[in-house]
Amino acid sequence: MPHPNFILLYVENPTLSAHFYADLLGTAAIESSPTFAMFALDSGVMLGLWAKHMVLPTAIAAAGSHELALAVENNQVVDTMAQDWQERGIHLAQTPTVLDFGYTFVGLDPDGHRLRVFAPANN
């Protein structure tokens, strides 16, 4: 079976969300329309932003019921990114803290999707 290679987030406003992710990721969407935007991530995974009112079958899960996780090199990078995200006006649902898997924080995108940045505990 092929491994998953697309992540789709259901969003209220794909244009607004595409601007948010373009700024956060430092890259432009490779596809963009009023109802959908897509980013090609360095890992090879594609990130799609789909207008939730267009999703069929209708999605019932709320934003925040899953996380996109970004592993970074060390705790200092976690702190630097948390500061940068706060300066960008991104709401931090969790400020940097130590959990069993490592040092981490959680930011929220415009729809409330959780974006976790962490440095694994073995670093």
Tab-separated table of C-alpha atoms in Angstrom:
chain	number	residue	atom	x	y	z
A	1	MET	CA	0.000	0.000	0.000
A	2	PRO	CA	1.356	3.475	-0.792
A	3	HIS	CA	2.228	5.721	2.130
A	4	PRO	CA	0.171	8.887	2.599
A	5	ASN	CA	1.672	11.835	0.777
A	6	PHE	CA	-1.066	14.479	1.011
A	7	ILE	CA	-2.377	16.321	4.051
A	8	LEU	CA	-5.674	18.121	3.518
A	9	LEU	CA	-6.921	20.722	5.972
A	10	TYR	CA	-10.510	21.903	5.715
A	11	VAL	CA	-10.570	25.679	6.019
A	12	GLU	CA	-13.102	28.510	5.950
A	13	ASN	CA	-11.139	30.681	3.527
A	14	PRO	CA	-8.461	28.976	1.403
A	15	THR	CA	-7.093	32.328	0.198
A	16	LEU	CA	-6.564	33.595	3.762
A	17	SER	CA	-5.122	30.247	4.850
A	18	ALA	CA	-2.824	30.141	1.807
A	19	HIS	CA	-1.393	33.553	2.758
A	20	PHE	CA	-0.877	32.331	6.335
A	21	TYR	CA	0.958	29.158	5.259
A	22	ALA	CA	2.958	30.919	2.515
A	23	ASP	CA	4.289	33.330	5.125
A	24	LEU	CA	4.884	30.608	7.718
A	25	LEU	CA	6.543	28.155	5.308
A	26	GLY	CA	8.392	30.769	3.278
A	27	THR	CA	7.093	29.346	-0.004
A	28	ALA	CA	4.270	30.081	-2.417
A	29	ALA	CA	1.359	27.766	-3.110
A	30	ILE	CA	1.888	25.690	-6.251
A	31	GLU	CA	-1.860	25.729	-6.893
A	32	SER	CA	-4.429	28.276	-5.775
A	33	SER	CA	-8.111	28.928	-6.385
A	34	PRO	CA	-10.929	30.389	-4.295
A	35	THR	CA	-11.738	26.912	-2.931
A	36	PHE	CA	-8.332	25.196	-2.773
A	37	ALA	CA	-4.611	25.851	-2.358
A	38	MET	CA	-1.698	23.433	-2.328
A	39	PHE	CA	1.885	23.625	-1.082
A	40	ALA	CA	4.732	21.272	-1.971
A	41	LEU	CA	6.678	20.699	1.246
A	42	ASP	CA	10.414	19.943	1.315
A	43	SER	CA	9.639	16.471	2.687
A	44	GLY	CA	7.736	15.597	-0.499
A	45	VAL	CA	4.386	15.748	1.273
A	46	MET	CA	1.748	18.007	-0.255
A	47	LEU	CA	-0.304	20.293	2.020
A	48	GLY	CA	-3.757	21.099	0.669
A	49	LEU	CA	-6.148	23.729	2.024
A	50	TRP	CA	-9.694	22.889	0.948
A	51	ALA	CA	-12.769	25.065	1.493
A	52	LYS	CA	-14.713	23.030	4.036
A	53	HIS	CA	-18.044	23.928	2.462
A	54	MET	CA	-16.868	22.124	-0.729
A	55	VAL	CA	-15.695	18.884	0.932
A	56	LEU	CA	-17.662	15.775	-0.049
A	57	PRO	CA	-18.650	13.798	1.800
A	58	THR	CA	-19.225	16.533	4.366
A	59	ALA	CA	-16.521	16.581	7.031
A	60	ILE	CA	-17.636	16.619	10.654
A	61	ALA	CA	-14.305	16.822	12.506
A	62	ALA	CA	-13.458	20.186	14.040
A	63	ALA	CA	-10.159	22.012	13.655
A	64	GLY	CA	-7.844	21.085	16.498
A	65	SER	CA	-8.787	17.401	16.374
A	66	HIS	CA	-5.339	16.657	14.905
A	67	GLU	CA	-1.906	18.264	14.660
A	68	LEU	CA	0.698	19.014	12.047
A	69	ALA	CA	4.043	18.441	13.754
A	70	LEU	CA	7.371	19.987	12.821
A	71	ALA	CA	10.497	18.430	14.351
A	72	VAL	CA	13.412	20.835	14.824
A	73	GLU	CA	17.041	20.416	15.834
A	74	ASN	CA	17.054	21.583	19.466
A	75	ASN	CA	15.315	23.498	22.255
A	76	GLN	CA	16.809	26.824	21.167
A	77	VAL	CA	15.112	26.491	17.765
A	78	VAL	CA	11.808	25.787	19.538
A	79	ASP	CA	12.180	28.985	21.579
A	80	THR	CA	13.226	31.029	18.546
A	81	MET	CA	10.286	29.798	16.483
A	82	ALA	CA	7.815	30.397	19.321
A	83	GLN	CA	9.039	33.988	19.640
A	84	ASP	CA	8.848	34.478	15.860
A	85	TRP	CA	5.318	33.086	15.677
A	86	GLN	CA	4.166	35.338	18.533
A	87	GLU	CA	5.669	38.345	16.735
A	88	ARG	CA	3.732	37.314	13.606
A	89	GLY	CA	0.528	37.342	15.663
A	90	ILE	CA	0.081	33.563	15.664
A	91	HIS	CA	-1.820	32.465	18.772
A	92	LEU	CA	0.149	29.963	20.865
A	93	ALA	CA	-2.224	27.441	22.419
A	94	GLN	CA	0.755	26.075	24.349
A	95	THR	CA	3.883	28.059	25.114
A	96	PRO	CA	7.232	26.213	25.085
A	97	THR	CA	7.217	23.423	27.619
A	98	VAL	CA	8.797	20.037	28.298
A	99	LEU	CA	6.606	16.999	27.631
A	100	ASP	CA	7.543	13.328	27.667
A	101	PHE	CA	8.567	13.343	23.969
A	102	GLY	CA	10.547	16.602	24.030
A	103	TYR	CA	10.464	20.393	24.224
A	104	THR	CA	7.462	21.793	22.382
A	105	PHE	CA	4.907	24.515	21.691
A	106	VAL	CA	1.635	24.636	19.738
A	107	GLY	CA	0.455	27.453	17.482
A	108	LEU	CA	-2.928	27.772	15.783
A	109	ASP	CA	-3.609	28.627	12.159
A	110	PRO	CA	-6.544	30.914	11.218
A	111	ASP	CA	-8.978	27.964	11.441
A	112	GLY	CA	-7.624	26.629	14.741
A	113	HIS	CA	-5.600	23.762	13.261
A	114	ARG	CA	-2.824	22.846	15.668
A	115	LEU	CA	0.792	23.287	14.551
A	116	ARG	CA	3.214	21.606	16.973
A	117	VAL	CA	6.906	22.425	16.896
A	118	PHE	CA	9.140	20.147	18.947
A	119	ALA	CA	12.717	19.124	19.615
A	120	PRO	CA	12.790	15.400	20.442
A	121	ALA	CA	13.763	14.520	24.009
A	122	ASN	CA	16.985	12.823	22.895
A	123	ASN	CA	18.439	16.140	21.662
